[in-house]
Amino acid sequence: MGDILKDKERVWDNKSNDFGLLPPSNVELLKKQAKEVKTTSLQRLALQEPQCGFGELGVCCRMCYMGPCRIDIFDGGPRVGVCGATADTIVARNLLRETVGGAAAHTEHAMDIAEVLKEVAEGKISTYTIKDEEKLKRVAENLGIKTEGKDIKEIAKEVAEISLEDFKRLEREPAVWIKAYTPKSSYEQLEKLGVIPHNVWRPIMNAMHRTSMGNDADPVNIMLADLQMGLIDGLGLTMATELSDVIFGTPKPIKSKANLAVIDPDYVNIAVHGHNPLLSEKIVEWAEKLNDKAKSLGAKGINIVGVCCTGNEVLMRHGVPLAANEFQAELAIVTGALEAMVVDYQCIWPILSDVASCYHTKLITTMPFVKIPGAIHIEYSPEKADEVAQKVIETALEAYKQREPSRVFIPDSPEEIIAGFSVEALIEVLKKVNHEDPLKPLIDNIVNGNIFGVVAIVGCPNPKTRRLAFAERMIKGLIKNNVLVIVTGCIAHIAGQAGFLNPNKVDSFEVGDGLKQVLKALGNVAGLNSLPVAIHMGSCVDNSRIGVLLKALSEKLGLKVSDLPVVASAPELISEKAISIGTWALALGVTVHVCPPPRILGGPKVREILTKDLKALTGGEAYVECDPELAVKGILDRIKQKRIALTLPVPEAVHI
């Protein structure tokens, strides 16, 4: 942590080359964008540099109008704000508010899905159905609902009502979803700390209250509230994923393609972007219904492509190809072959409207609280889902007539991928090895060292670190050392574009002998040449699938989550949601690697809590490293220590 303070330039390698290690196809489109739009994300980043040092360290306070106050931790400047708030108080308050932002995003997403499930159960809407009744029953049983003798809609209504009650419960009983889905040992420890919430809204309200001017000044107390907010986030992640599976179906392994070349100039191309599958599911449905209209215009049909996490949602269930991560959303438009980009919420850059205005592309916003000047707004509601989806498709068909073929440029060719690895899908593969005890093959290969450890690489692409190909370099370093890599969110897009999700490319990478043996063996029983070197588990909310798997492993082995040779990494940290997901993981006891550094470096006590003290409380540890190879080494060292503590074999050498 101290090295980062002294040498922040390690985050911004390749400053002399704006494109850094970006794929050639990205570079070509960025050049096209610079010429035709006159702005790119990298140019806009350069105009902001050097960015505010006080902000980066987390020591800028805007909680009242006596400020903003800035604490100077280096040059003998102010040590406290006007009110007397210390650097640690300011840093802790700012961090908690970031975690609130992420938790609010994920829990509202969950609430949207739960409300739709309730309306389906009550027969109030016919736009959606329950596609996975078995998953619904499993969720109900997890939540303590008896299912025997009840029809499916009755079960669905009870699940929805208990879910919605977790948002507003007045009784001081633990939130049902947290108690049901938190690993037992983690729950017991968190209960001792007094941070198990009874509902969603009160802790969010309290966090905003306690961090406002003239309230909680104790960084330790504030950090306990931060842990609680992490649990709130985990509730949102888990509810959103589990109930989406109920309504739309639980993902199974599915083949598709990735990168910007999935935008096909012979088709009417529509990109779905954001996080909530409620509308994107309908757009996929209506694209099929209106396919002949596209053909009447001279196109071969309608091609739906995915951007960001909405893209991951429809990939996992329908095989919709992954076009672009959050960083590349502008480039999807710059291809000149995209008729419409329809967005729901989260990770939608306002600049997309300006970029779209330079082409025939229509940017379509759909949520009442997500509007962008210059975009077309077609407002979504569950009861009007079909109507809205049809209007979106028809808007894209009209735009197709305005496409200028001379401005179309789609470099490269699509990369084959396989996705759809829900926990249920992984268990089905493992059952083919050991039907009675499906987790045993996974555990055995961790014990014997074929799998040195498991690392979940999650989050978004940050322009600051994208130039370093940070995620790609980490994945290469980890698989070389027999680490099983799981990816979600926009990192999954990056992995797909780099070939890490292609089961036919296992021999193209330097993969440890043990890991390769496991991937090929499991691939064979799954009817594939191999499993890919990175396992795609879904969107950002689908990080909860990793939590479900951790719970199963922890409780089967009788070990704390913190004992398991597992690490999470957000190597291109960008949003408040990544902070809240990471806080949830820390609360469970997971070691969490991040880069760029969270805005905590200006608070020595906060740093100490996250990097040292937390180990004694939950077993979790925050780890900052902004050199990809050193990050891999640090992760491997931490896994090694966990293996030693479990008396598991450890390889003599680490390969970087």
XYZ file of C-alpha atoms in Angstrom:
656
model
C 0.000 0.000 0.000
C 2.833 2.382 0.824
C 4.462 1.790 -2.560
C 1.295 2.948 -4.295
C 1.366 6.177 -2.306
C 4.933 6.868 -3.384
C 4.607 5.741 -6.987
C 1.161 6.465 -8.397
C 2.640 6.478 -11.924
C 2.522 2.674 -11.841
C -1.196 2.973 -12.531
C -0.666 5.040 -15.638
C 1.999 3.106 -17.594
C 2.132 3.719 -21.351
C 1.171 7.384 -20.967
C 3.453 8.099 -23.902
C 1.222 5.860 -26.038
C -2.469 6.665 -25.624
C -3.433 3.264 -27.015
C -1.091 1.251 -24.795
C -1.771 -2.472 -25.202
C -5.288 -2.138 -26.614
C -6.298 -4.674 -29.304
C -5.588 -3.428 -32.868
C -9.308 -3.415 -33.722
C -9.984 -1.061 -30.814
C -7.155 1.209 -31.914
C -8.534 1.432 -35.447
C -11.993 2.356 -34.206
C -10.587 4.873 -31.709
C -8.786 6.575 -34.589
C -12.020 6.590 -36.583
C -13.838 8.049 -33.573
C -11.208 10.751 -33.103
C -11.680 11.756 -36.736
C -15.467 11.551 -36.983
C -16.641 12.363 -33.451
C -13.654 14.503 -32.360
C -13.506 12.895 -28.919
C -12.564 9.547 -27.361
C -12.557 8.314 -23.773
C -8.759 8.307 -23.737
C -8.645 11.912 -24.970
C -11.179 12.963 -22.360
C -9.143 11.205 -19.687
C -5.989 13.011 -20.826
C -7.769 16.359 -20.510
C -8.552 15.546 -16.865
C -4.958 14.690 -15.957
C -3.449 15.229 -13.528
C -6.601 14.346 -11.636
C -7.307 15.768 -8.196
C -4.838 14.289 -5.712
C -7.082 15.079 -2.743
C -9.942 13.226 -4.410
C -7.778 10.213 -5.282
C -6.686 9.889 -1.646
C -10.255 10.314 -0.363
C -9.409 13.363 1.786
C -11.766 15.871 0.165
C -14.925 16.531 2.188
C -18.110 18.039 0.705
C -20.486 17.236 3.553
C -21.229 20.858 4.394
C -20.829 24.384 3.076
C -18.035 25.392 5.401
C -15.945 23.430 2.883
C -15.089 21.715 0.669
C -12.222 20.867 3.040
C -9.066 19.131 1.902
C -6.615 17.389 4.202
C -2.966 17.566 3.173
C -1.263 14.375 4.352
C 2.085 15.168 2.728
C 3.168 18.797 2.968
C 2.227 20.004 6.421
C -1.076 21.569 5.339
C -4.424 21.332 7.160
C -4.753 18.190 9.290
C -8.477 18.585 10.022
C -11.469 20.186 8.331
C -13.236 23.311 9.566
C -15.447 21.163 11.840
C -12.433 19.178 13.056
C -13.032 16.050 10.942
C -9.785 14.101 10.560
C -8.491 12.467 7.396
C -9.688 9.070 8.630
C -13.167 10.401 9.388
C -13.415 11.975 5.949
C -12.063 8.894 4.161
C -14.375 6.513 6.069
C -17.447 8.678 5.414
C -16.633 8.970 1.716
C -16.070 5.218 1.428
C -19.371 4.411 3.131
C -21.227 6.738 0.782
C -19.607 5.020 -2.209
C -20.716 1.647 -0.853
C -24.240 3.014 -0.363
C -24.271 4.070 -4.017
C -23.381 0.582 -5.197
C -25.729 -1.163 -2.782
C -28.617 1.112 -3.773
C -28.057 0.261 -7.441
C -28.033 -3.488 -6.860
C -30.944 -3.568 -4.425
C -33.184 -1.484 -6.677
C -32.354 -3.884 -9.500
C -33.380 -6.755 -7.190
C -36.563 -4.988 -6.178
C -37.521 -4.473 -9.835
C -37.261 -8.226 -10.436
C -39.107 -9.133 -7.200
C -41.981 -6.773 -8.037
C -42.365 -8.357 -11.475
C -42.365 -11.844 -9.926
C -45.153 -10.769 -7.562
C -47.234 -9.347 -10.407
C -46.744 -12.543 -12.419
C -47.782 -14.639 -9.409
C -50.897 -12.543 -8.868
C -51.851 -12.633 -12.548
C -51.601 -8.852 -12.865
C -49.295 -8.998 -15.904
C -49.009 -11.502 -18.746
C -45.823 -10.121 -20.275
C -43.635 -12.494 -18.249
C -43.913 -16.080 -17.007
C -42.062 -18.386 -14.616
C -39.616 -20.348 -16.774
C -37.736 -22.315 -14.111
C -40.170 -23.809 -11.625
C -37.517 -26.057 -10.060
C -35.296 -23.063 -9.353
C -38.276 -21.289 -7.799
C -38.821 -24.234 -5.453
C -35.138 -24.285 -4.459
C -35.194 -20.558 -3.742
C -38.383 -20.969 -1.719
C -36.839 -23.749 0.350
C -33.717 -21.652 0.946
C -35.954 -18.874 2.243
C -37.798 -21.251 4.583
C -40.995 -21.527 2.523
C -42.744 -24.890 2.423
C -43.601 -25.869 -1.143
C -45.354 -29.211 -0.778
C -48.960 -29.160 -1.979
C -48.762 -25.587 -3.302
C -49.174 -24.535 -6.916
C -46.339 -22.694 -8.575
C -47.954 -19.255 -8.484
C -48.662 -19.566 -4.788
C -44.991 -20.374 -4.177
C -43.926 -17.489 -6.427
C -46.129 -15.063 -4.512
C -44.668 -16.122 -1.164
C -41.107 -15.818 -2.489
C -41.873 -12.362 -3.904
C -43.541 -11.182 -0.695
C -40.692 -12.354 1.535
C -38.221 -10.714 -0.869
C -40.055 -7.397 -0.828
C -40.444 -7.606 2.952
C -36.632 -7.637 3.221
C -36.674 -4.056 1.937
C -39.011 -2.668 4.584
C -39.215 -5.100 7.564
C -39.993 -3.273 10.817
C -39.364 -6.206 13.148
C -35.780 -6.575 14.337
C -35.392 -9.935 12.644
C -32.477 -10.615 10.255
C -33.084 -10.018 6.555
C -34.231 -13.385 5.227
C -32.091 -13.352 2.077
C -28.932 -12.575 4.047
C -29.567 -15.329 6.582
C -30.417 -17.822 3.833
C -27.483 -17.171 1.501
C -24.577 -16.117 3.745
C -22.099 -18.920 4.586
C -22.839 -20.111 8.122
C -19.417 -19.308 9.622
C -19.426 -15.836 8.039
C -22.944 -15.160 9.296
C -22.016 -16.108 12.863
C -19.014 -13.770 12.835
C -20.972 -10.899 11.317
C -23.754 -11.424 13.858
C -21.195 -11.016 16.668
C -20.117 -7.735 15.082
C -23.741 -6.567 15.140
C -23.895 -5.768 11.435
C -26.632 -8.151 10.221
C -29.363 -5.830 8.855
C -33.082 -6.459 9.241
C -34.040 -4.580 6.099
C -32.522 -2.721 3.156
C -33.873 0.781 3.503
C -32.984 1.576 7.125
C -29.203 0.917 6.825
C -29.052 2.964 3.623
C -30.946 5.782 5.340
C -28.741 5.486 8.419
C -25.535 5.475 6.374
C -26.470 8.727 4.663
C -27.539 10.216 8.002
C -24.461 9.197 9.996
C -22.078 10.504 7.307
C -23.770 13.890 7.025
C -22.256 16.904 8.777
C -22.030 16.669 12.556
C -22.626 12.941 13.120
C -20.410 9.855 13.296
C -16.722 10.815 13.475
C -15.318 7.435 14.566
C -13.716 5.724 11.528
C -13.972 2.294 13.174
C -17.705 2.707 13.774
C -18.209 4.005 10.241
C -16.317 1.027 8.818
C -18.625 -1.370 10.674
C -21.514 0.345 8.898
C -19.585 -0.167 5.664
C -19.468 -3.931 6.305
C -23.218 -3.886 6.876
C -23.677 -2.051 3.596
C -21.653 -4.775 1.894
C -24.188 -7.313 3.187
C -27.003 -5.153 1.821
C -25.253 -5.255 -1.545
C -24.912 -9.050 -1.356
C -28.664 -9.283 -0.701
C -29.326 -7.256 -3.845
C -26.926 -9.288 -5.984
C -28.325 -12.620 -4.833
C -31.998 -11.690 -5.057
C -31.575 -10.184 -8.530
C -29.795 -13.259 -9.891
C -31.926 -15.957 -8.253
C -35.238 -14.349 -9.203
C -34.049 -13.584 -12.741
C -33.296 -17.288 -13.117
C -36.833 -18.050 -11.940
C -38.440 -15.715 -14.482
C -36.078 -16.084 -17.454
C -34.490 -19.492 -16.890
C -31.293 -20.665 -15.203
C -28.341 -20.443 -17.610
C -26.725 -23.535 -19.098
C -23.507 -23.714 -21.162
C -24.107 -21.982 -24.461
C -21.932 -21.152 -27.459
C -21.727 -17.680 -28.935
C -19.251 -15.100 -30.222
C -17.583 -11.946 -28.905
C -15.975 -8.631 -29.918
C -17.138 -5.735 -32.045
C -17.116 -7.884 -35.182
C -20.400 -9.494 -34.073
C -22.017 -6.294 -35.384
C -22.904 -7.563 -38.867
C -23.304 -5.005 -41.687
C -25.717 -7.332 -43.493
C -28.222 -7.068 -40.639
C -30.220 -4.477 -38.723
C -28.065 -4.257 -35.582
C -29.464 -3.419 -32.155
C -27.310 -3.281 -29.028
C -28.804 -3.824 -25.579
C -26.792 -2.078 -22.867
C -27.107 -1.746 -19.104
C -27.902 -4.298 -16.401
C -31.565 -5.252 -16.071
C -32.798 -8.157 -18.259
C -36.499 -7.255 -18.046
C -36.550 -5.278 -21.305
C -33.649 -6.945 -23.125
C -35.408 -10.324 -22.843
C -38.379 -8.807 -24.645
C -36.207 -7.178 -27.301
C -34.705 -10.579 -28.116
C -38.239 -11.987 -28.386
C -39.533 -9.175 -30.595
C -36.490 -9.218 -32.859
C -37.535 -12.720 -33.887
C -41.137 -11.633 -34.428
C -40.142 -8.649 -36.605
C -37.326 -10.348 -38.487
C -39.266 -10.400 -41.756
C -39.708 -6.613 -41.616
C -35.926 -6.256 -41.612
C -35.696 -8.562 -44.616
C -38.239 -6.437 -46.479
C -35.801 -3.524 -46.097
C -32.994 -5.494 -47.735
C -31.289 -6.727 -44.574
C -30.728 -10.405 -43.796
C -32.593 -9.983 -40.530
C -32.252 -8.437 -37.076
C -29.059 -8.966 -35.102
C -29.190 -8.314 -31.345
C -25.789 -7.788 -29.717
C -24.882 -7.271 -26.088
C -23.055 -4.454 -24.364
C -22.030 -4.443 -20.701
C -24.042 -6.584 -18.252
C -27.355 -6.598 -20.080
C -25.297 -8.221 -22.805
C -24.131 -10.875 -20.352
C -27.714 -11.541 -19.257
C -29.012 -12.306 -22.759
C -25.795 -14.131 -23.680
C -26.205 -16.531 -20.743
C -29.799 -17.411 -21.610
C -30.034 -16.951 -25.395
C -26.516 -16.956 -26.836
C -26.758 -13.303 -27.899
C -23.193 -12.344 -28.925
C -21.130 -9.993 -26.761
C -20.249 -6.903 -28.784
C -18.663 -4.519 -26.325
C -17.766 -3.839 -22.732
C -18.588 -0.523 -21.072
C -15.378 1.111 -22.353
C -16.202 0.036 -25.931
C -19.836 1.164 -26.044
C -18.819 4.264 -28.014
C -16.856 2.110 -30.460
C -19.936 -0.027 -31.162
C -21.616 3.107 -32.484
C -18.464 4.222 -34.340
C -18.609 1.059 -36.489
C -21.350 2.907 -38.377
C -23.435 -0.281 -38.571
C -25.411 0.007 -35.351
C -29.003 1.110 -35.838
C -29.924 1.473 -32.181
C -28.421 1.212 -28.743
C -31.144 0.656 -26.168
C -30.174 1.217 -22.553
C -31.786 0.478 -19.206
C -29.658 1.547 -16.219
C -26.152 1.609 -14.762
C -22.868 2.190 -16.620
C -24.520 4.284 -19.367
C -22.065 7.034 -20.332
C -23.800 10.326 -21.243
C -21.319 10.782 -24.113
C -23.124 8.033 -26.044
C -25.723 10.582 -27.113
C -23.084 12.835 -28.669
C -21.403 9.899 -30.407
C -24.724 8.590 -31.749
C -25.556 12.039 -33.135
C -22.591 11.710 -35.502
C -24.122 8.613 -37.090
C -27.560 7.265 -37.966
C -27.651 5.349 -34.676
C -30.529 6.003 -32.272
C -29.692 6.021 -28.576
C -32.859 4.933 -26.765
C -33.299 5.390 -23.016
C -36.043 3.367 -21.361
C -36.032 3.881 -17.597
C -37.851 6.833 -16.003
C -34.809 7.847 -13.937
C -32.238 7.408 -16.741
C -32.647 10.124 -19.345
C -29.871 11.564 -21.527
C -30.190 14.806 -23.517
C -30.328 14.017 -27.219
C -31.549 10.438 -26.751
C -34.970 9.098 -27.720
C -36.927 8.115 -24.611
C -39.297 5.147 -24.847
C -40.358 4.482 -21.279
C -40.464 0.921 -20.049
C -42.884 -0.557 -17.526
C -43.509 -4.282 -16.948
C -47.083 -4.183 -18.199
C -45.987 -2.371 -21.401
C -42.866 -4.500 -22.017
C -44.084 -5.947 -25.328
C -45.221 -2.580 -26.618
C -41.914 -0.934 -25.701
C -39.819 -3.738 -27.208
C -41.798 -3.576 -30.451
C -41.360 0.205 -30.636
C -37.612 -0.108 -30.012
C -37.263 -2.616 -32.870
C -39.334 -0.462 -35.217
C -37.216 2.598 -34.350
C -34.116 0.609 -35.307
C -35.721 -0.505 -38.586
C -36.401 3.125 -39.503
C -32.815 4.054 -38.628
C -31.492 1.286 -40.889
C -32.847 3.191 -43.874
C -30.487 6.065 -42.986
C -27.308 4.000 -42.674
C -24.381 5.259 -44.776
C -22.496 2.203 -46.088
C -19.387 4.304 -46.793
C -19.005 5.003 -43.056
C -19.228 1.370 -41.963
C -15.993 -0.098 -40.613
C -15.895 -3.354 -38.657
C -12.364 -4.608 -38.049
C -11.330 -8.103 -37.017
C -13.522 -11.214 -36.896
C -15.667 -12.633 -34.075
C -14.096 -14.750 -31.326
C -15.853 -17.978 -30.354
C -16.895 -18.225 -26.707
C -18.831 -20.439 -24.331
C -20.784 -19.003 -21.395
C -23.751 -19.933 -19.215
C -21.922 -21.401 -16.220
C -24.451 -20.913 -13.461
C -23.760 -22.844 -10.253
C -26.436 -25.319 -11.348
C -24.682 -25.771 -14.703
C -21.310 -26.346 -13.034
C -22.865 -28.900 -10.694
C -24.392 -30.711 -13.687
C -20.947 -30.988 -15.290
C -19.390 -32.209 -12.030
C -22.219 -34.731 -11.556
C -21.006 -36.492 -14.690
C -17.797 -37.224 -12.807
C -19.393 -37.985 -9.419
C -23.174 -38.020 -9.413
C -23.548 -38.623 -5.687
C -21.042 -35.978 -4.552
C -20.567 -33.451 -7.383
C -18.388 -31.033 -5.424
C -15.874 -33.796 -4.656
C -14.034 -33.668 -8.041
C -13.527 -29.927 -7.643
C -12.372 -30.276 -4.042
C -10.075 -33.214 -4.871
C -8.328 -31.234 -7.600
C -7.829 -28.280 -5.283
C -6.436 -30.601 -2.607
C -3.999 -32.375 -4.954
C -2.822 -29.088 -6.454
C -4.110 -29.510 -10.005
C -6.090 -26.396 -9.137
C -3.791 -24.200 -7.053
C -6.649 -21.860 -6.154
C -9.639 -20.015 -7.546
C -9.676 -16.321 -8.498
C -12.809 -14.421 -9.498
C -11.923 -11.469 -11.742
C -14.840 -9.081 -11.846
C -15.887 -5.542 -12.642
C -15.462 -3.007 -15.400
C -12.803 -1.745 -17.821
C -11.207 1.509 -16.643
C -9.565 3.673 -19.354
C -6.690 4.219 -16.922
C -5.899 0.506 -16.783
C -7.342 -0.599 -20.143
C -4.225 0.776 -21.818
C -2.248 -1.792 -19.808
C -4.411 -4.788 -20.817
C -4.475 -5.285 -17.039
C -7.148 -8.008 -16.907
C -5.651 -9.994 -19.785
C -2.178 -9.970 -18.232
C -3.584 -11.094 -14.890
C -5.519 -13.978 -16.435
C -2.419 -15.149 -18.315
C -0.333 -15.053 -15.143
C -2.926 -16.920 -13.099
C -3.694 -19.769 -15.518
C 0.042 -20.333 -15.942
C 0.075 -21.140 -12.227
C -2.874 -23.574 -12.259
C -5.382 -21.028 -10.944
C -8.989 -21.562 -11.985
C -10.261 -18.182 -13.188
C -13.918 -17.122 -12.988
C -15.053 -13.959 -14.778
C -18.180 -11.808 -14.624
C -19.340 -8.414 -15.847
C -17.334 -6.434 -18.368
C -14.213 -8.398 -17.457
C -16.054 -11.337 -19.044
C -16.285 -9.298 -22.272
C -12.535 -8.670 -22.104
C -11.868 -12.363 -21.486
C -14.068 -13.334 -24.412
C -12.376 -10.963 -26.819
C -8.936 -12.222 -25.772
C -9.858 -15.865 -26.424
C -10.016 -16.937 -22.766
C -13.654 -18.081 -23.157
C -12.920 -20.151 -26.270
C -12.722 -23.856 -25.333
C -10.768 -24.548 -28.515
C -7.944 -22.218 -27.479
C -6.811 -23.908 -24.275
C -3.625 -25.074 -26.014
C -3.010 -21.562 -27.354
C -2.198 -20.250 -23.873
C 0.484 -21.197 -21.387
C -1.679 -23.131 -18.938
C -0.388 -25.063 -15.941
C -0.382 -28.824 -16.525
C -2.713 -29.511 -13.596
C -5.301 -26.921 -14.592
C -5.197 -27.986 -18.238
C -5.805 -31.596 -17.194
C -8.876 -30.562 -15.178
C -10.284 -28.297 -17.908
C -9.937 -30.985 -20.559
C -11.367 -33.727 -18.370
C -14.428 -31.671 -17.425
C -14.775 -30.443 -20.994
C -14.867 -34.020 -22.267
C -17.682 -35.034 -19.918
C -19.548 -31.847 -20.927
C -19.255 -32.754 -24.604
C -16.595 -30.151 -25.379
C -12.946 -30.291 -26.362
C -12.235 -28.569 -23.043
C -13.650 -26.029 -20.683
C -12.232 -22.578 -21.473
C -9.375 -21.215 -19.354
C -11.789 -18.663 -17.843
C -15.281 -19.622 -16.674
C -17.987 -17.080 -17.545
C -20.510 -16.904 -14.688
C -22.537 -13.937 -15.879
C -23.214 -10.275 -15.220
C -22.124 -8.141 -12.263
C -25.115 -9.145 -10.142
C -24.180 -12.730 -10.944
C -21.208 -12.372 -8.633
C -23.791 -13.808 -6.246
C -23.332 -17.133 -8.067
C -19.763 -17.094 -6.758
C -21.156 -16.420 -3.280
C -23.503 -19.412 -3.583
C -20.575 -21.614 -4.624
C -18.433 -20.336 -1.736
C -21.247 -21.113 0.704
C -21.539 -24.652 -0.626
C -17.778 -25.288 -0.428
C -17.375 -23.655 2.977
C -20.196 -25.590 4.585
C -19.349 -28.924 2.948
C -15.732 -28.710 4.161
C -16.553 -27.174 7.543
C -14.155 -24.315 6.811
C -14.493 -20.563 7.024
C -14.633 -18.779 3.673
C -11.393 -17.049 4.672
C -9.694 -20.483 4.889
C -10.444 -21.353 1.266
C -7.742 -20.752 -1.402
C -9.961 -18.181 -3.091
C -9.320 -14.541 -4.032
C -11.482 -11.901 -5.747
C -10.013 -9.205 -7.973
C -11.388 -5.996 -9.467
C -8.306 -5.105 -11.542
C -9.913 -2.171 -13.357
C -12.030 -0.619 -10.596
C -14.380 2.022 -11.939
C -17.715 2.272 -10.119
C -19.336 2.468 -6.700
C -20.887 -0.911 -7.475
C -17.425 -2.483 -7.541
C -16.752 -0.962 -4.113
C -19.979 -2.427 -2.706
C -19.366 -5.858 -4.264
C -15.841 -5.855 -2.858
C -17.152 -4.859 0.567
C -19.596 -7.781 0.474
C -16.724 -10.129 -0.383
C -14.630 -8.706 2.483
C -17.565 -9.243 4.854
C -17.700 -12.916 3.824
C -13.979 -13.298 4.468
C -12.566 -13.131 0.944
C -9.241 -11.508 0.057
C -10.001 -8.733 -2.456
C -7.440 -7.278 -4.867
C -8.179 -3.903 -6.487
C -6.667 -1.383 -8.871
C -6.763 1.625 -9.193
C -6.515 2.198 -5.445
C -9.837 2.906 -3.719
C -10.007 6.427 -2.304
C -8.751 5.347 1.118
C -5.025 6.027 0.907
C -5.339 9.326 2.779
C -6.769 7.626 5.897
C -4.108 5.585 7.723
C -6.587 4.019 10.154
C -9.007 3.103 7.366
C -6.128 1.539 5.410
C -5.109 -0.428 8.486
C -8.659 -1.697 9.041
C -9.042 -2.900 5.456
C -5.575 -4.385 5.006
C -4.886 -5.759 8.513
C -7.562 -5.488 11.212
C -10.326 -6.984 9.075
C -8.515 -10.337 9.006
C -9.278 -10.809 12.698
C -12.917 -9.756 12.254
C -14.141 -11.491 9.083
C -10.978 -13.002 7.601
C -11.178 -10.618 4.642
C -8.292 -8.490 3.400
C -8.059 -5.646 0.905
C -4.999 -5.763 -1.340
C -3.956 -2.973 -3.721
C -1.462 -3.586 -6.528
C -1.375 -1.762 -9.850
C 1.271 -3.727 -11.704
C -0.442 -6.762 -13.327
C 2.421 -9.180 -12.813
C 3.022 -8.069 -9.229
C -0.729 -8.360 -8.614
C -0.590 -11.977 -9.787
C 2.401 -12.648 -7.544
C 0.621 -11.125 -4.543
C -2.501 -13.189 -5.201
C -0.471 -16.379 -5.577
C 1.369 -15.633 -2.334
C -1.931 -15.241 -0.484
C -3.307 -18.470 -1.954
C -0.055 -20.203 -1.012
C -0.443 -19.139 2.617
C -4.001 -20.474 2.682
C -2.801 -23.803 1.245
C -0.010 -24.023 3.821
C -2.513 -23.376 6.628
C -4.647 -26.247 5.264
C -1.522 -28.464 4.916
C -2.096 -28.752 1.171
C 0.828 -29.239 -1.251
C 2.455 -26.057 -2.565
C 4.525 -25.858 -5.783
C 8.149 -24.885 -5.422
C 8.119 -22.124 -8.034
C 5.734 -19.408 -9.119
C 5.722 -18.523 -12.821
C 5.131 -14.895 -13.750
